[in-house]
Amino acid sequence: MHRKTEAHIDLDAIRANFALACALAPNSKSIAVIKANAYGHGMLRVATALQDVAPAFAVATIDEALELRKAGIPNTILVLQGVSTSEACKIAAAQHLTLVIHAPEQVEALLAAKVRTPAWLKVDTGMHRLGLAPGDCQDAHKRLSRGGVDVQVVCTHFACADEPDNDATGQQIECFDAATASLGLPRSLANSAAILAHPESHADWNRPGYMLYGNSPLSIDVESARELQPSMTLRSEIIAIREVPEGESVGYGARWTARRPSIIGTVAIGYADGYPRHAPSGTPTRVNEGTAPLVGTVSMDSITIDLTEHEHAAVGDRVELWGPGIALNEIAAAAGTIGYQLLTGISPRVPRIYA
Ligand SMILES: *Cc1c(COP(=O)(O)O)cnc(C)c1O
């Protein structure tokens, strides 16, 4: 008997979303960002589904890249955080990985390794997280090139691209152009938000991540995002139903009290599965073509929902927590977080079922 708590993954939806990212930027090539287990979807399955159409993949760490190589994925693989030691540079070179160089220490480590690995140079244009100072790019490029490193692309990352009206994105583009124009190299700036909302940032290579999984990272509704197809349906089932009299409370801390005689269903999913503990009473779930609100505190292995309006609901009925019927971004907003955290937080206990 298996617990029926599952993340259904629609690989066709991911392929369609990748095609949309490409169609929105017809003059750019798109790197499919599949870090963090492909935002919780299963990195190898997603890589396999996209390997014919994506010219390259991006991951955060060298370990993720090595896992892809071990599985036989032949595509270009970009390691977004690069590596910090010469030893790791040698492993990267041997596995034909492409390293992002974002810090002076990485320049030195790569030069000391004396390997001909391809590299991307990352410039800090205002996010102030990773990247060489704009004034240091020329020198780094010169030294790396002389050292035999194949610097293929210059790149940067936006801090506020998810707010389409924020001027910071334009300022970052200006800073980037000023710092890199004289290098004459291919350029890469856009993440999902910029692909959807900032066509002026589309360059030789774009880096779609979140949008591949069918949700918009933008703070507002835009036309370009309407065709995205959610690729994960998080599902569970009702495992108990009880009547709770008016005035009785439900769950840890007795945080929710019935204001009328209520029917309460217990659903087999909790924060240990990745359902957010901060989701408040009232957060919607989908049951039998309708919605039922979460009531009470999210537990480790279960949640409780109000089924008073669902007279036919029964033990064994399926409940959707997010997916095509319940917007991931809505659940994230209710829980005070972002969809990225919810997707990447689905725990290993939840089987991924592929369609
Ligand atoms: C994660 C990441 C991306 C993808 O960002 P999304 O918002 O998920 O599209 C692109 N570039 C870099 C450097 C990243 O770290």
PDB file of N, CA and C in Angstrom, residues 107 111 121 132 136-147 149-154 182-185:
ATOM      1  N   VAL A 107      39.662  33.131 -11.346  1.00  0.00           N
ATOM      2  CA  VAL A 107      40.591  33.427 -12.439  1.00  0.00           C
ATOM      3  C   VAL A 107      41.940  32.786 -12.116  1.00  0.00           C
ATOM      4  N   LEU A 111      43.839  29.683 -14.081  1.00  0.00           N
ATOM      5  CA  LEU A 111      45.155  29.889 -14.692  1.00  0.00           C
ATOM      6  C   LEU A 111      46.162  28.891 -14.125  1.00  0.00           C
ATOM      7  N   LEU A 121      32.613  34.597 -18.641  1.00  0.00           N
ATOM      8  CA  LEU A 121      33.029  35.612 -17.672  1.00  0.00           C
ATOM      9  C   LEU A 121      31.789  36.334 -17.158  1.00  0.00           C
ATOM     10  N   LEU A 132      32.644  39.589 -11.570  1.00  0.00           N
ATOM     11  CA  LEU A 132      33.812  40.459 -11.479  1.00  0.00           C
ATOM     12  C   LEU A 132      33.339  41.912 -11.543  1.00  0.00           C
ATOM     13  N   ASP A 136      37.190  45.238 -13.942  1.00  0.00           N
ATOM     14  CA  ASP A 136      38.196  44.168 -13.922  1.00  0.00           C
ATOM     15  C   ASP A 136      38.045  43.156 -15.078  1.00  0.00           C
ATOM     16  N   CYS A 137      36.985  43.329 -15.881  1.00  0.00           N
ATOM     17  CA  CYS A 137      36.701  42.312 -16.913  1.00  0.00           C
ATOM     18  C   CYS A 137      37.770  42.244 -17.994  1.00  0.00           C
ATOM     19  N   GLN A 138      38.179  43.432 -18.455  1.00  0.00           N
ATOM     20  CA  GLN A 138      39.148  43.455 -19.563  1.00  0.00           C
ATOM     21  C   GLN A 138      40.409  42.705 -19.177  1.00  0.00           C
ATOM     22  N   ASP A 139      40.902  43.044 -18.000  1.00  0.00           N
ATOM     23  CA  ASP A 139      42.154  42.440 -17.549  1.00  0.00           C
ATOM     24  C   ASP A 139      42.001  40.925 -17.358  1.00  0.00           C
ATOM     25  N   ALA A 140      40.894  40.523 -16.750  1.00  0.00           N
ATOM     26  CA  ALA A 140      40.660  39.086 -16.535  1.00  0.00           C
ATOM     27  C   ALA A 140      40.581  38.363 -17.871  1.00  0.00           C
ATOM     28  N   HIS A 141      39.887  38.987 -18.816  1.00  0.00           N
ATOM     29  CA  HIS A 141      39.753  38.367 -20.135  1.00  0.00           C
ATOM     30  C   HIS A 141      41.115  38.204 -20.798  1.00  0.00           C
ATOM     31  N   LYS A 142      41.924  39.258 -20.707  1.00  0.00           N
ATOM     32  CA  LYS A 142      43.253  39.222 -21.329  1.00  0.00           C
ATOM     33  C   LYS A 142      44.102  38.113 -20.715  1.00  0.00           C
ATOM     34  N   ARG A 143      44.111  38.052 -19.391  1.00  0.00           N
ATOM     35  CA  ARG A 143      44.966  37.057 -18.728  1.00  0.00           C
ATOM     36  C   ARG A 143      44.484  35.629 -19.016  1.00  0.00           C
ATOM     37  N   LEU A 144      43.183  35.428 -18.970  1.00  0.00           N
ATOM     38  CA  LEU A 144      42.658  34.085 -19.231  1.00  0.00           C
ATOM     39  C   LEU A 144      42.958  33.662 -20.670  1.00  0.00           C
ATOM     40  N   SER A 145      42.763  34.573 -21.607  1.00  0.00           N
ATOM     41  CA  SER A 145      43.000  34.232 -23.010  1.00  0.00           C
ATOM     42  C   SER A 145      44.464  33.879 -23.223  1.00  0.00           C
ATOM     43  N   ARG A 146      45.353  34.685 -22.648  1.00  0.00           N
ATOM     44  CA  ARG A 146      46.793  34.378 -22.768  1.00  0.00           C
ATOM     45  C   ARG A 146      47.133  33.045 -22.128  1.00  0.00           C
ATOM     46  N   GLY A 147      46.367  32.692 -21.075  1.00  0.00           N
ATOM     47  CA  GLY A 147      46.621  31.425 -20.388  1.00  0.00           C
ATOM     48  C   GLY A 147      45.996  30.225 -21.094  1.00  0.00           C
ATOM     49  N   VAL A 149      42.753  29.832 -21.875  1.00  0.00           N
ATOM     50  CA  VAL A 149      41.336  29.578 -21.564  1.00  0.00           C
ATOM     51  C   VAL A 149      40.477  30.143 -22.687  1.00  0.00           C
ATOM     52  N   ASP A 150      39.491  29.377 -23.090  1.00  0.00           N
ATOM     53  CA  ASP A 150      38.599  29.791 -24.164  1.00  0.00           C
ATOM     54  C   ASP A 150      37.410  30.554 -23.561  1.00  0.00           C
ATOM     55  N   VAL A 151      37.566  31.868 -23.444  1.00  0.00           N
ATOM     56  CA  VAL A 151      36.464  32.677 -22.889  1.00  0.00           C
ATOM     57  C   VAL A 151      35.432  32.881 -23.997  1.00  0.00           C
ATOM     58  N   GLN A 152      34.274  32.268 -23.830  1.00  0.00           N
ATOM     59  CA  GLN A 152      33.308  32.206 -24.930  1.00  0.00           C
ATOM     60  C   GLN A 152      32.208  33.259 -24.858  1.00  0.00           C
ATOM     61  N   VAL A 153      31.836  33.637 -23.634  1.00  0.00           N
ATOM     62  CA  VAL A 153      30.651  34.488 -23.450  1.00  0.00           C
ATOM     63  C   VAL A 153      30.889  35.398 -22.248  1.00  0.00           C
ATOM     64  N   VAL A 154      30.358  36.614 -22.298  1.00  0.00           N
ATOM     65  CA  VAL A 154      30.293  37.450 -21.093  1.00  0.00           C
ATOM     66  C   VAL A 154      28.840  37.487 -20.627  1.00  0.00           C
ATOM     67  N   SER A 182      33.937  46.385 -25.597  1.00  0.00           N
ATOM     68  CA  SER A 182      35.226  46.299 -26.290  1.00  0.00           C
ATOM     69  C   SER A 182      35.738  44.860 -26.406  1.00  0.00           C
ATOM     70  N   LEU A 183      35.143  43.936 -25.634  1.00  0.00           N
ATOM     71  CA  LEU A 183      35.607  42.546 -25.705  1.00  0.00           C
ATOM     72  C   LEU A 183      35.097  41.848 -26.969  1.00  0.00           C
ATOM     73  N   GLY A 184      33.978  42.341 -27.490  1.00  0.00           N
ATOM     74  CA  GLY A 184      33.431  41.763 -28.718  1.00  0.00           C
ATOM     75  C   GLY A 184      33.011  40.310 -28.590  1.00  0.00           C
ATOM     76  N   LEU A 185      32.602  39.890 -27.388  1.00  0.00           N
ATOM     77  CA  LEU A 185      32.215  38.492 -27.170  1.00  0.00           C
ATOM     78  C   LEU A 185      30.699  38.332 -27.200  1.00  0.00           C
TER      79      LEU A 185
END
